[in-house]
Short mmCIF file of C-alpha atoms and ligand atoms in Angstrom, two decimals:
data_model
loop_
_atom_site.label_atom_id
_atom_site.label_comp_id
_atom_site.label_asym_id
_atom_site.label_seq_id
_atom_site.Cartn_x
_atom_site.Cartn_y
_atom_site.Cartn_z
CA MET B 1 16.54 16.36 -18.75
CA LYS B 2 14.23 13.51 -19.69
CA ALA B 3 10.66 14.22 -18.55
CA PRO B 4 8.55 11.25 -17.46
CA LYS B 5 5.72 10.11 -19.74
CA VAL B 6 3.58 9.61 -16.66
CA MET B 7 4.03 11.22 -13.25
CA ILE B 8 1.78 10.10 -10.39
CA VAL B 9 1.70 11.99 -7.09
CA GLY B 10 -0.19 10.29 -4.26
CA PHE B 11 -1.68 12.24 -1.36
CA ASP B 12 -2.72 9.52 1.08
CA ALA B 13 -6.20 10.21 2.51
CA ALA B 14 -6.66 13.50 0.65
CA THR B 15 -10.32 14.38 0.37
CA TRP B 16 -12.16 16.76 -1.96
CA ASP B 17 -14.24 17.80 1.05
CA LEU B 18 -11.21 19.80 2.17
CA ALA B 19 -9.23 20.25 -1.04
CA LYS B 20 -12.04 21.85 -3.06
CA PRO B 21 -12.68 24.79 -0.71
CA TRP B 22 -8.94 25.30 -0.22
CA VAL B 23 -8.35 25.25 -3.96
CA ALA B 24 -11.14 27.84 -4.32
CA GLU B 25 -9.58 30.00 -1.61
CA GLY B 26 -6.19 29.98 -3.33
CA PHE B 27 -4.26 27.74 -0.94
CA MET B 28 -3.51 25.10 -3.60
CA PRO B 29 -2.61 26.92 -6.83
CA ASN B 30 -0.82 23.97 -8.44
CA LEU B 31 -3.69 21.57 -7.94
CA ALA B 32 -6.00 24.35 -9.13
CA ARG B 33 -4.04 24.62 -12.37
CA LEU B 34 -4.13 20.86 -12.96
CA MET B 35 -7.87 20.85 -12.28
CA ALA B 36 -8.42 23.72 -14.71
CA GLU B 37 -6.31 22.17 -17.47
CA GLY B 38 -7.25 18.54 -16.90
CA ALA B 39 -9.97 16.23 -15.71
CA ARG B 40 -10.93 15.44 -12.14
CA GLY B 41 -13.35 13.26 -10.28
CA GLN B 42 -14.44 11.71 -7.05
CA LEU B 43 -12.47 8.50 -6.57
CA GLU B 44 -14.31 5.40 -5.51
CA SER B 45 -12.06 3.60 -3.06
CA ILE B 46 -12.20 -0.12 -2.43
CA LEU B 47 -14.06 -1.57 0.57
CA PRO B 48 -13.19 -1.17 3.32
CA PRO B 49 -11.49 2.10 2.34
CA ILE B 50 -8.16 1.71 4.13
CA THR B 51 -4.56 2.23 3.06
CA PRO B 52 -3.13 -1.31 2.60
CA PRO B 53 -5.76 -2.78 0.25
CA ALA B 54 -6.49 0.57 -1.42
CA TRP B 55 -2.96 1.29 -2.68
CA THR B 56 -2.51 -2.39 -3.52
CA SER B 57 -5.70 -2.28 -5.62
CA PHE B 58 -4.38 0.89 -7.28
CA THR B 59 -1.14 -0.93 -8.09
CA THR B 60 -2.72 -4.14 -9.33
CA GLY B 61 -6.13 -3.12 -10.66
CA LYS B 62 -7.71 -5.89 -8.59
CA ASN B 63 -9.95 -6.22 -5.57
CA PRO B 64 -8.37 -7.58 -2.36
CA GLY B 65 -9.87 -11.01 -3.05
CA LYS B 66 -7.55 -11.20 -6.05
CA HIS B 67 -4.42 -9.51 -4.65
CA GLY B 68 -4.50 -10.80 -1.08
CA VAL B 69 -3.85 -7.60 0.94
CA PHE B 70 -6.87 -6.88 3.16
CA HIS B 71 -5.64 -4.94 6.16
CA PHE B 72 -2.75 -3.64 8.26
CA MET B 73 -2.68 -7.02 9.97
CA GLU B 74 -3.54 -10.50 8.82
CA SER B 75 -4.38 -13.77 10.43
CA THR B 76 -1.71 -16.45 10.24
CA PRO B 77 -2.79 -19.71 8.63
CA ASP B 78 -3.90 -22.40 11.11
CA THR B 79 -3.67 -20.19 14.23
CA TYR B 80 -5.53 -17.24 15.70
CA ALA B 81 -2.35 -15.15 15.85
CA LEU B 82 -2.03 -11.97 13.84
CA ARG B 83 0.93 -10.48 12.08
CA TYR B 84 1.65 -7.19 10.35
CA THR B 85 0.92 -7.23 6.63
CA ASN B 86 3.39 -6.16 3.99
CA ALA B 87 3.78 -6.51 0.25
CA SER B 88 4.77 -10.15 0.56
CA SER B 89 1.03 -10.82 1.06
CA ARG B 90 0.36 -9.42 -2.41
CA ARG B 91 -0.01 -12.41 -4.71
CA THR B 92 -0.43 -10.88 -8.11
CA ARG B 93 1.55 -8.75 -10.55
CA THR B 94 1.87 -4.99 -10.22
CA ILE B 95 1.50 -2.42 -12.96
CA TRP B 96 5.20 -1.59 -12.45
CA LYS B 97 6.28 -5.10 -13.46
CA ILE B 98 3.81 -5.25 -16.33
CA LEU B 99 5.20 -1.97 -17.67
CA ASN B 100 8.76 -3.24 -17.24
CA GLN B 101 7.89 -6.32 -19.27
CA ALA B 102 6.70 -4.00 -22.04
CA GLY B 103 10.07 -2.23 -21.95
CA ILE B 104 8.85 0.76 -19.93
CA GLY B 105 10.99 1.91 -17.00
CA THR B 106 9.22 2.50 -13.67
CA GLY B 107 10.26 4.20 -10.43
CA THR B 108 8.12 4.40 -7.29
CA ALA B 109 8.75 5.98 -3.90
CA ASN B 110 6.88 5.67 -0.60
CA ILE B 111 3.80 3.81 -1.87
CA PRO B 112 2.32 2.05 1.17
CA PHE B 113 2.56 -1.74 1.20
CA THR B 114 5.46 -2.13 -1.20
CA TYR B 115 7.91 -3.72 1.26
CA PRO B 116 10.02 -5.67 0.44
CA PRO B 117 10.72 -3.58 -2.68
CA GLU B 118 10.23 -5.14 -6.09
CA VAL B 119 13.20 -5.63 -8.36
CA LEU B 120 12.13 -3.16 -11.01
CA ASN B 121 13.75 -1.89 -14.13
CA GLY B 122 13.99 1.51 -12.49
CA TYR B 123 13.71 1.75 -8.72
CA GLN B 124 11.39 1.19 -5.79
CA ILE B 125 11.51 2.81 -2.35
CA SER B 126 9.08 0.99 -0.05
CA GLY B 127 6.46 2.81 1.99
CA MET B 128 4.82 2.61 5.40
CA ASP B 129 5.06 -1.17 5.80
CA THR B 130 8.87 -0.93 5.90
CA PRO B 131 9.73 -2.39 9.35
CA SER B 132 12.63 -0.09 10.17
CA GLU B 133 15.15 2.30 8.71
CA LYS B 134 17.66 -0.56 8.88
CA SER B 135 15.56 -2.64 6.47
CA ALA B 136 16.55 -3.02 2.85
CA PHE B 137 13.68 -0.86 1.65
CA ILE B 138 15.28 0.50 -1.50
CA HIS B 139 15.96 -1.27 -4.75
CA PRO B 140 18.56 -1.09 -6.16
CA PRO B 141 20.53 -0.99 -2.87
CA GLU B 142 23.15 1.41 -4.23
CA LEU B 143 20.39 3.97 -4.78
CA ARG B 144 20.06 4.26 -1.02
CA GLU B 145 23.76 5.09 -0.66
CA GLU B 146 23.42 7.61 -3.43
CA LEU B 147 20.36 9.28 -1.89
CA GLU B 148 21.84 9.36 1.61
CA ARG B 149 25.09 10.79 0.28
CA GLU B 150 23.15 13.59 -1.38
CA LEU B 151 20.30 14.14 1.07
CA GLY B 152 21.38 12.71 4.44
CA PRO B 153 19.91 9.69 6.27
CA LEU B 154 16.45 8.71 5.04
CA LYS B 155 13.70 8.52 7.63
CA LEU B 156 10.45 6.61 7.52
CA ASP B 157 7.12 8.33 7.95
CA ILE B 158 6.08 8.66 11.57
CA ARG B 159 3.69 6.12 13.05
CA PHE B 160 2.30 5.08 16.44
CA LEU B 161 1.09 8.53 17.35
CA GLY B 162 -1.52 7.48 19.87
CA PHE B 163 -0.01 9.40 22.76
CA MET B 164 -0.39 12.93 21.45
CA ASN B 165 -1.91 14.53 24.49
CA THR B 166 0.13 17.70 24.98
CA ASP B 167 0.55 20.80 22.82
CA GLU B 168 4.30 20.29 22.95
CA ARG B 169 3.92 16.82 21.51
CA ARG B 170 1.53 18.08 18.84
CA ASP B 171 3.99 20.79 17.82
CA GLN B 172 6.74 18.20 17.66
CA VAL B 173 4.68 15.89 15.46
CA LEU B 174 3.69 18.71 13.11
CA ASP B 175 7.36 19.61 12.81
CA GLU B 176 8.34 16.01 12.08
CA MET B 177 5.63 15.80 9.43
CA ARG B 178 7.04 18.92 7.80
CA GLN B 179 10.51 17.35 7.79
CA MET B 180 9.13 14.17 6.23
CA ASP B 181 7.35 16.12 3.49
CA GLU B 182 10.57 17.99 2.78
CA GLN B 183 12.53 14.76 2.65
CA TRP B 184 10.15 13.10 0.19
CA THR B 185 10.05 16.24 -1.94
CA HIS B 186 13.85 16.26 -2.11
CA VAL B 187 13.91 12.54 -2.89
CA GLY B 188 11.28 12.98 -5.61
CA LEU B 189 13.13 15.88 -7.23
CA TYR B 190 16.47 14.06 -7.03
CA LEU B 191 15.02 10.94 -8.67
CA LEU B 192 13.34 12.92 -11.45
CA LYS B 193 16.64 14.60 -12.17
CA HIS B 194 19.14 11.76 -11.74
CA ARG B 195 17.07 8.58 -12.25
CA PRO B 196 14.49 9.56 -14.84
CA GLN B 197 11.93 6.89 -15.70
CA ASP B 198 9.06 6.62 -18.16
CA VAL B 199 6.58 6.24 -15.30
CA THR B 200 7.23 7.64 -11.81
CA MET B 201 5.20 7.73 -8.63
CA LEU B 202 5.71 9.36 -5.22
CA VAL B 203 3.31 9.22 -2.25
CA PHE B 204 3.10 11.68 0.64
CA MET B 205 1.60 10.36 3.89
CA SER B 206 1.23 13.49 5.99
CA ILE B 207 -2.39 14.30 5.08
CA ASP B 208 -3.51 10.98 6.54
CA THR B 209 -1.54 11.57 9.73
CA VAL B 210 -2.61 15.16 10.25
CA GLN B 211 -6.28 14.37 9.56
CA HIS B 212 -6.21 11.55 12.11
CA TYR B 213 -4.89 13.71 14.91
CA PHE B 214 -5.91 17.31 14.18
CA TRP B 215 -9.42 17.15 12.68
CA GLN B 216 -11.11 18.17 15.92
CA PHE B 217 -9.21 21.48 16.04
CA MET B 218 -10.75 22.83 12.83
CA ASP B 219 -14.18 21.17 13.07
CA LYS B 220 -16.47 23.21 15.33
CA SER B 221 -19.06 20.42 15.38
CA HIS B 222 -16.56 17.79 16.56
CA PHE B 223 -17.25 16.35 20.00
CA LEU B 224 -13.64 17.01 21.02
CA HIS B 225 -13.56 20.56 19.62
CA ASP B 226 -11.88 23.06 21.93
CA PRO B 227 -12.18 26.70 20.82
CA ALA B 228 -9.06 27.62 22.82
CA ALA B 229 -6.95 25.05 20.95
CA GLU B 230 -8.44 26.03 17.60
CA ALA B 231 -6.27 29.14 17.50
CA LYS B 232 -3.15 27.01 17.81
CA PHE B 233 -3.99 23.95 15.69
CA GLY B 234 -7.06 24.91 13.66
CA ASP B 235 -4.97 25.38 10.50
CA ALA B 236 -2.79 22.29 10.97
CA ILE B 237 -4.52 20.25 8.25
CA ARG B 238 -4.78 23.11 5.78
CA ASN B 239 -1.08 23.86 6.25
CA VAL B 240 -0.24 20.31 5.15
CA TYR B 241 -2.46 20.51 2.05
CA GLN B 242 -0.84 23.85 1.21
CA ARG B 243 2.67 22.53 1.75
CA LEU B 244 2.07 19.45 -0.42
CA ASP B 245 0.68 21.70 -3.14
CA GLU B 246 4.01 23.55 -3.10
CA SER B 247 5.82 20.21 -3.41
CA LEU B 248 3.55 19.30 -6.31
CA GLY B 249 4.53 22.55 -8.01
CA LYS B 250 8.23 21.70 -7.69
CA LEU B 251 7.70 18.18 -9.07
CA LEU B 252 5.72 19.57 -12.00
CA GLU B 253 8.79 21.53 -13.08
CA TYR B 254 10.25 18.21 -14.23
CA THR B 255 7.33 17.49 -16.57
CA ASN B 256 6.68 18.74 -20.09
CA ASP B 257 3.72 18.85 -22.45
CA GLY B 258 4.15 15.16 -23.17
CA THR B 259 3.77 14.18 -19.52
CA THR B 260 0.47 12.87 -18.17
CA VAL B 261 0.16 13.88 -14.52
CA PHE B 262 -2.07 12.14 -12.00
CA VAL B 263 -2.71 13.38 -8.46
CA VAL B 264 -4.42 10.55 -6.61
CA SER B 265 -5.62 9.54 -3.18
CA ASP B 266 -6.46 6.12 -1.77
CA HIS B 267 -9.44 7.01 0.45
CA GLY B 268 -10.88 10.06 2.14
CA GLY B 269 -10.94 11.28 5.71
CA GLY B 270 -13.39 12.69 8.21
CA PRO B 271 -14.08 13.19 11.91
CA VAL B 272 -14.26 10.23 14.28
CA SER B 273 -17.47 9.44 16.13
CA ASP B 274 -18.03 9.43 19.89
CA ARG B 275 -20.22 6.33 19.62
CA VAL B 276 -18.17 3.34 20.72
CA VAL B 277 -19.21 -0.27 20.20
CA TYR B 278 -17.55 -3.05 22.23
CA LEU B 279 -18.09 -5.76 19.67
CA ASN B 280 -16.58 -8.74 21.44
CA ARG B 281 -18.42 -7.87 24.62
CA TYR B 282 -21.62 -7.75 22.62
CA LEU B 283 -20.87 -11.09 20.96
CA GLY B 284 -20.26 -12.39 24.50
CA GLN B 285 -23.66 -11.10 25.63
CA LEU B 286 -25.24 -12.89 22.69
CA GLY B 287 -23.61 -16.13 23.82
CA LEU B 288 -21.48 -16.34 20.67
CA LEU B 289 -18.14 -15.59 22.31
CA CYS B 290 -16.77 -16.96 25.56
CA TYR B 291 -13.86 -15.76 27.67
CA GLN B 292 -11.65 -18.18 29.58
CA GLN B 293 -12.38 -18.49 33.30
CA ASP B 294 -8.72 -18.20 34.25
CA THR B 295 -7.06 -18.56 37.56
CA ASN B 296 -4.75 -15.71 38.50
CA ASN B 297 -1.74 -17.89 37.83
CA LEU B 298 -2.76 -18.50 34.30
CA LEU B 299 -3.61 -14.86 33.96
CA ARG B 300 -0.13 -13.84 35.01
CA LYS B 301 1.45 -16.43 32.78
CA THR B 302 -0.59 -15.26 29.82
CA LEU B 303 0.24 -11.64 30.50
CA ARG B 304 3.92 -12.42 30.65
CA THR B 305 3.86 -14.31 27.35
CA VAL B 306 1.79 -11.64 25.76
CA LEU B 307 3.98 -8.80 26.95
CA ARG B 308 7.10 -10.57 25.83
CA ARG B 309 5.62 -11.07 22.39
CA GLY B 310 4.40 -7.49 22.28
CA TYR B 311 7.78 -6.08 23.20
CA MET B 312 9.54 -8.42 20.81
CA PHE B 313 7.29 -7.11 18.11
CA LEU B 314 7.98 -3.50 19.03
CA ARG B 315 11.70 -4.10 19.32
CA SER B 316 11.92 -5.65 15.90
CA ASN B 317 9.58 -3.35 14.09
CA LEU B 318 10.28 0.16 15.30
CA SER B 319 12.99 2.49 14.15
CA SER B 320 15.42 3.78 16.76
CA ARG B 321 13.74 7.15 16.65
CA GLN B 322 10.42 5.52 17.39
CA LYS B 323 11.93 3.42 20.15
CA VAL B 324 13.41 6.45 21.86
CA ARG B 325 10.04 8.13 21.70
CA LEU B 326 8.22 5.07 22.98
CA ALA B 327 10.66 4.52 25.83
CA ALA B 328 9.69 7.89 27.28
CA LEU B 329 6.08 6.77 27.27
CA LEU B 330 6.70 3.29 28.57
CA PRO B 331 4.28 3.20 31.54
CA GLN B 332 1.35 4.03 29.28
CA LEU B 333 2.66 1.77 26.59
CA ARG B 334 2.82 -1.18 28.96
CA LEU B 335 -0.79 -0.71 29.95
CA LYS B 336 -1.83 -0.39 26.34
CA THR B 337 0.11 -3.50 25.37
CA GLU B 338 -1.39 -5.51 28.19
CA SER B 339 -4.92 -4.49 27.41
CA PHE B 340 -4.45 -4.87 23.73
CA TYR B 341 -3.20 -8.41 23.66
CA THR B 342 -4.95 -9.80 26.69
CA SER B 343 -8.40 -9.25 25.31
CA PHE B 344 -7.59 -11.36 22.28
CA THR B 345 -5.62 -14.12 23.96
CA SER B 346 -8.26 -14.65 26.65
CA ILE B 347 -10.95 -15.93 24.29
CA ASP B 348 -12.02 -19.53 24.87
CA TRP B 349 -12.03 -20.68 21.26
CA SER B 350 -13.67 -24.01 22.01
CA GLN B 351 -16.84 -22.14 23.00
CA THR B 352 -16.69 -19.20 20.58
CA LYS B 353 -18.68 -19.05 17.37
CA ALA B 354 -17.91 -15.51 16.25
CA TYR B 355 -15.28 -12.93 17.14
CA CYS B 356 -13.89 -9.58 16.23
CA SER B 357 -10.10 -9.41 16.05
CA GLU B 358 -9.73 -6.46 18.33
CA VAL B 359 -6.23 -5.73 17.18
CA LEU B 360 -8.02 -4.97 13.94
CA ALA B 361 -10.80 -3.07 15.68
CA SER B 362 -10.54 -0.31 13.14
CA PRO B 363 -12.04 -1.15 10.79
CA PRO B 364 -14.20 -3.65 12.61
CA SER B 365 -15.19 -6.95 11.13
CA ILE B 366 -16.38 -10.30 12.41
CA TRP B 367 -14.98 -13.74 11.80
CA ILE B 368 -16.91 -16.98 12.20
CA ASN B 369 -14.99 -19.67 14.07
CA LEU B 370 -15.55 -22.17 11.30
CA LYS B 371 -14.56 -25.83 11.57
CA GLY B 372 -11.59 -26.64 9.37
CA ARG B 373 -10.47 -23.03 9.03
CA LYS B 374 -8.95 -22.48 12.46
CA PRO B 375 -7.58 -25.09 14.90
CA HIS B 376 -10.47 -24.75 17.37
CA GLY B 377 -13.25 -24.03 14.89
CA ILE B 378 -16.66 -25.13 16.20
CA VAL B 379 -19.13 -23.85 13.60
CA ASP B 380 -20.34 -26.36 11.01
CA ASP B 381 -20.70 -25.33 7.39
CA SER B 382 -24.42 -26.09 7.68
CA GLU B 383 -24.74 -23.54 10.51
CA TYR B 384 -22.73 -20.79 8.80
CA GLU B 385 -25.44 -18.86 6.93
CA ASN B 386 -27.92 -18.91 9.79
CA LEU B 387 -25.26 -17.69 12.16
CA ARG B 388 -24.31 -14.80 9.88
CA ASP B 389 -28.01 -13.86 9.55
CA GLU B 390 -28.43 -13.96 13.32
CA ILE B 391 -25.42 -11.71 13.91
CA ILE B 392 -26.57 -9.21 11.28
CA THR B 393 -30.00 -9.05 12.94
CA LYS B 394 -28.51 -8.59 16.40
CA ILE B 395 -26.10 -5.89 15.22
CA SER B 396 -28.99 -3.94 13.71
CA GLU B 397 -30.60 -3.97 17.17
CA LEU B 398 -27.76 -1.92 18.66
CA ARG B 399 -29.24 1.56 19.07
CA ASP B 400 -27.74 4.92 19.92
CA PRO B 401 -29.31 5.69 23.32
CA ARG B 402 -29.48 9.39 22.42
CA THR B 403 -31.36 9.07 19.15
CA GLY B 404 -32.75 5.56 18.98
CA GLU B 405 -31.06 5.18 15.58
CA PRO B 406 -29.17 1.99 14.70
CA VAL B 407 -25.46 2.50 15.38
CA ILE B 408 -24.29 0.14 12.64
CA LYS B 409 -26.49 0.64 9.62
CA ARG B 410 -24.98 -1.85 7.20
CA VAL B 411 -23.21 -5.20 7.51
CA LEU B 412 -21.68 -6.61 4.33
CA ARG B 413 -21.26 -10.34 3.90
CA ARG B 414 -17.80 -11.25 2.65
CA GLU B 415 -18.88 -12.26 -0.84
CA LYS B 416 -20.59 -8.88 -1.31
CA ILE B 417 -17.26 -7.03 -1.49
CA PHE B 418 -14.54 -9.61 -2.10
CA HIS B 419 -14.17 -12.05 -4.95
CA GLY B 420 -11.28 -14.12 -6.24
CA SER B 421 -8.86 -16.82 -5.11
CA PHE B 422 -8.04 -15.14 -1.77
CA ALA B 423 -11.52 -13.92 -0.86
CA ALA B 424 -11.84 -16.66 1.76
CA GLU B 425 -9.13 -14.87 3.81
CA ALA B 426 -11.42 -11.87 4.35
CA PRO B 427 -13.68 -11.43 7.39
CA ASP B 428 -17.06 -13.12 7.16
CA LEU B 429 -18.93 -9.93 8.07
CA ASN B 430 -17.75 -6.38 7.37
CA LEU B 431 -19.33 -3.61 9.40
CA ASP B 432 -19.81 -0.39 7.49
CA TRP B 433 -18.15 2.47 9.39
CA TRP B 434 -17.26 4.50 6.30
CA GLU B 435 -20.56 5.41 4.70
CA ALA B 436 -23.90 4.83 6.35
CA SER B 437 -22.74 4.40 9.95
CA HIS B 438 -20.51 6.42 12.22
CA PHE B 439 -19.03 4.64 15.19
CA MET B 440 -15.76 3.42 16.65
CA THR B 441 -15.07 0.05 18.18
CA GLY B 442 -13.49 -0.42 21.56
CA PRO B 443 -11.67 -3.50 22.80
CA ALA B 444 -13.07 -5.62 25.60
CA PHE B 445 -10.64 -5.93 28.52
CA PRO B 446 -12.13 -8.67 30.65
CA MET B 447 -8.91 -9.66 32.40
CA ILE B 448 -7.81 -6.13 33.11
CA ARG B 449 -11.22 -5.38 34.55
CA MET B 450 -10.92 -8.46 36.72
CA ASN B 451 -7.61 -7.20 38.05
CA HIS B 452 -9.06 -3.89 39.04
CA ARG B 453 -11.88 -5.29 41.21
ZN1 ZN R 1 -4.31 5.78 3.16
#
């Protein structure tokens, strides 16, 4: 057996806030051993601290302004439309290729935003941006056949979990997460054994998922905390940390004294806030954003177009397993889809100076409708700085009615956090939700509200 020179294990969204106490309590003996024998530290993520740019910065050593991956979605050039981001938006070299060029073999599995896979001297299995299980997400292609022959059909990590409102559904999701962790552990062990490389990396996604949907069950101070449900789901997150520690232990068996091991995360996690800001509505109140005064006919026409596009997107981007699941939830899904897209398509661009792409509401950011950048841009370059100053001032005036405190404590101008050839693709204003402020953004649904009157 050839041990790797470097083995990297990624725990997406793992946070010391949880891992440290659980290490101390004995739930994570393998991480405890690595911590005792090695070095550890608090990772500084990139800004904003979200999965697509964070792992891409890890892989390239560059800020998003230099690699070009900013978010889960990105604006298409010359239109206001949005599309899902994947690794084809990354416009710089990865460490894997650089190592290959130095004669060092590399193999990576399940790193987010690596689809389509790179042609590496070694292998690459793409991560969460893989559109479907039918996609060619493994290089070399014969490796997929080999893995599926040995381990059964490969599944992609579960996504689109917004409808988890019953205990039955929660149990089902926890079970699917366990299956996914087992699959990736088996894949990782198989690759270490049969496709050894100098440098290997494997990422597990389940901590991110479980923290998103189960935090309130363990956190007694959470506004959604339900003591009755705590007994059932209070340990859900800890169970995942514990399980991944066991997987880490198995992977470590393939290392030797010459192997450098990294356990890394891309960002942290924490509870959501019950303070909701409707950014586009607020921009509307400030006279900076204008909705179209549609007739019902146009409304219906828009809705039809929008729904068709939405369903086309879902059809082409979901796995069959996801489609089956979504079909059962279709009435809710339809409402969500309508609301989701309508709010964005109903903006009157010819009278809008600033907007929040609500499809990207988390994390929230604001774009200026600059002349020359978008087809209906109305803001002159000479007006740009004053407009950004005005918006920052107005945002600081939004107060929590319960405490009188500002809801959004920090707004970062684009050039504060992004630099490089692609920095101009980033939002003009980035609202801090990760450090000083705690809030969520909600979409404005002007047309849906009109329908309900
Ligand atoms: Zn992440």
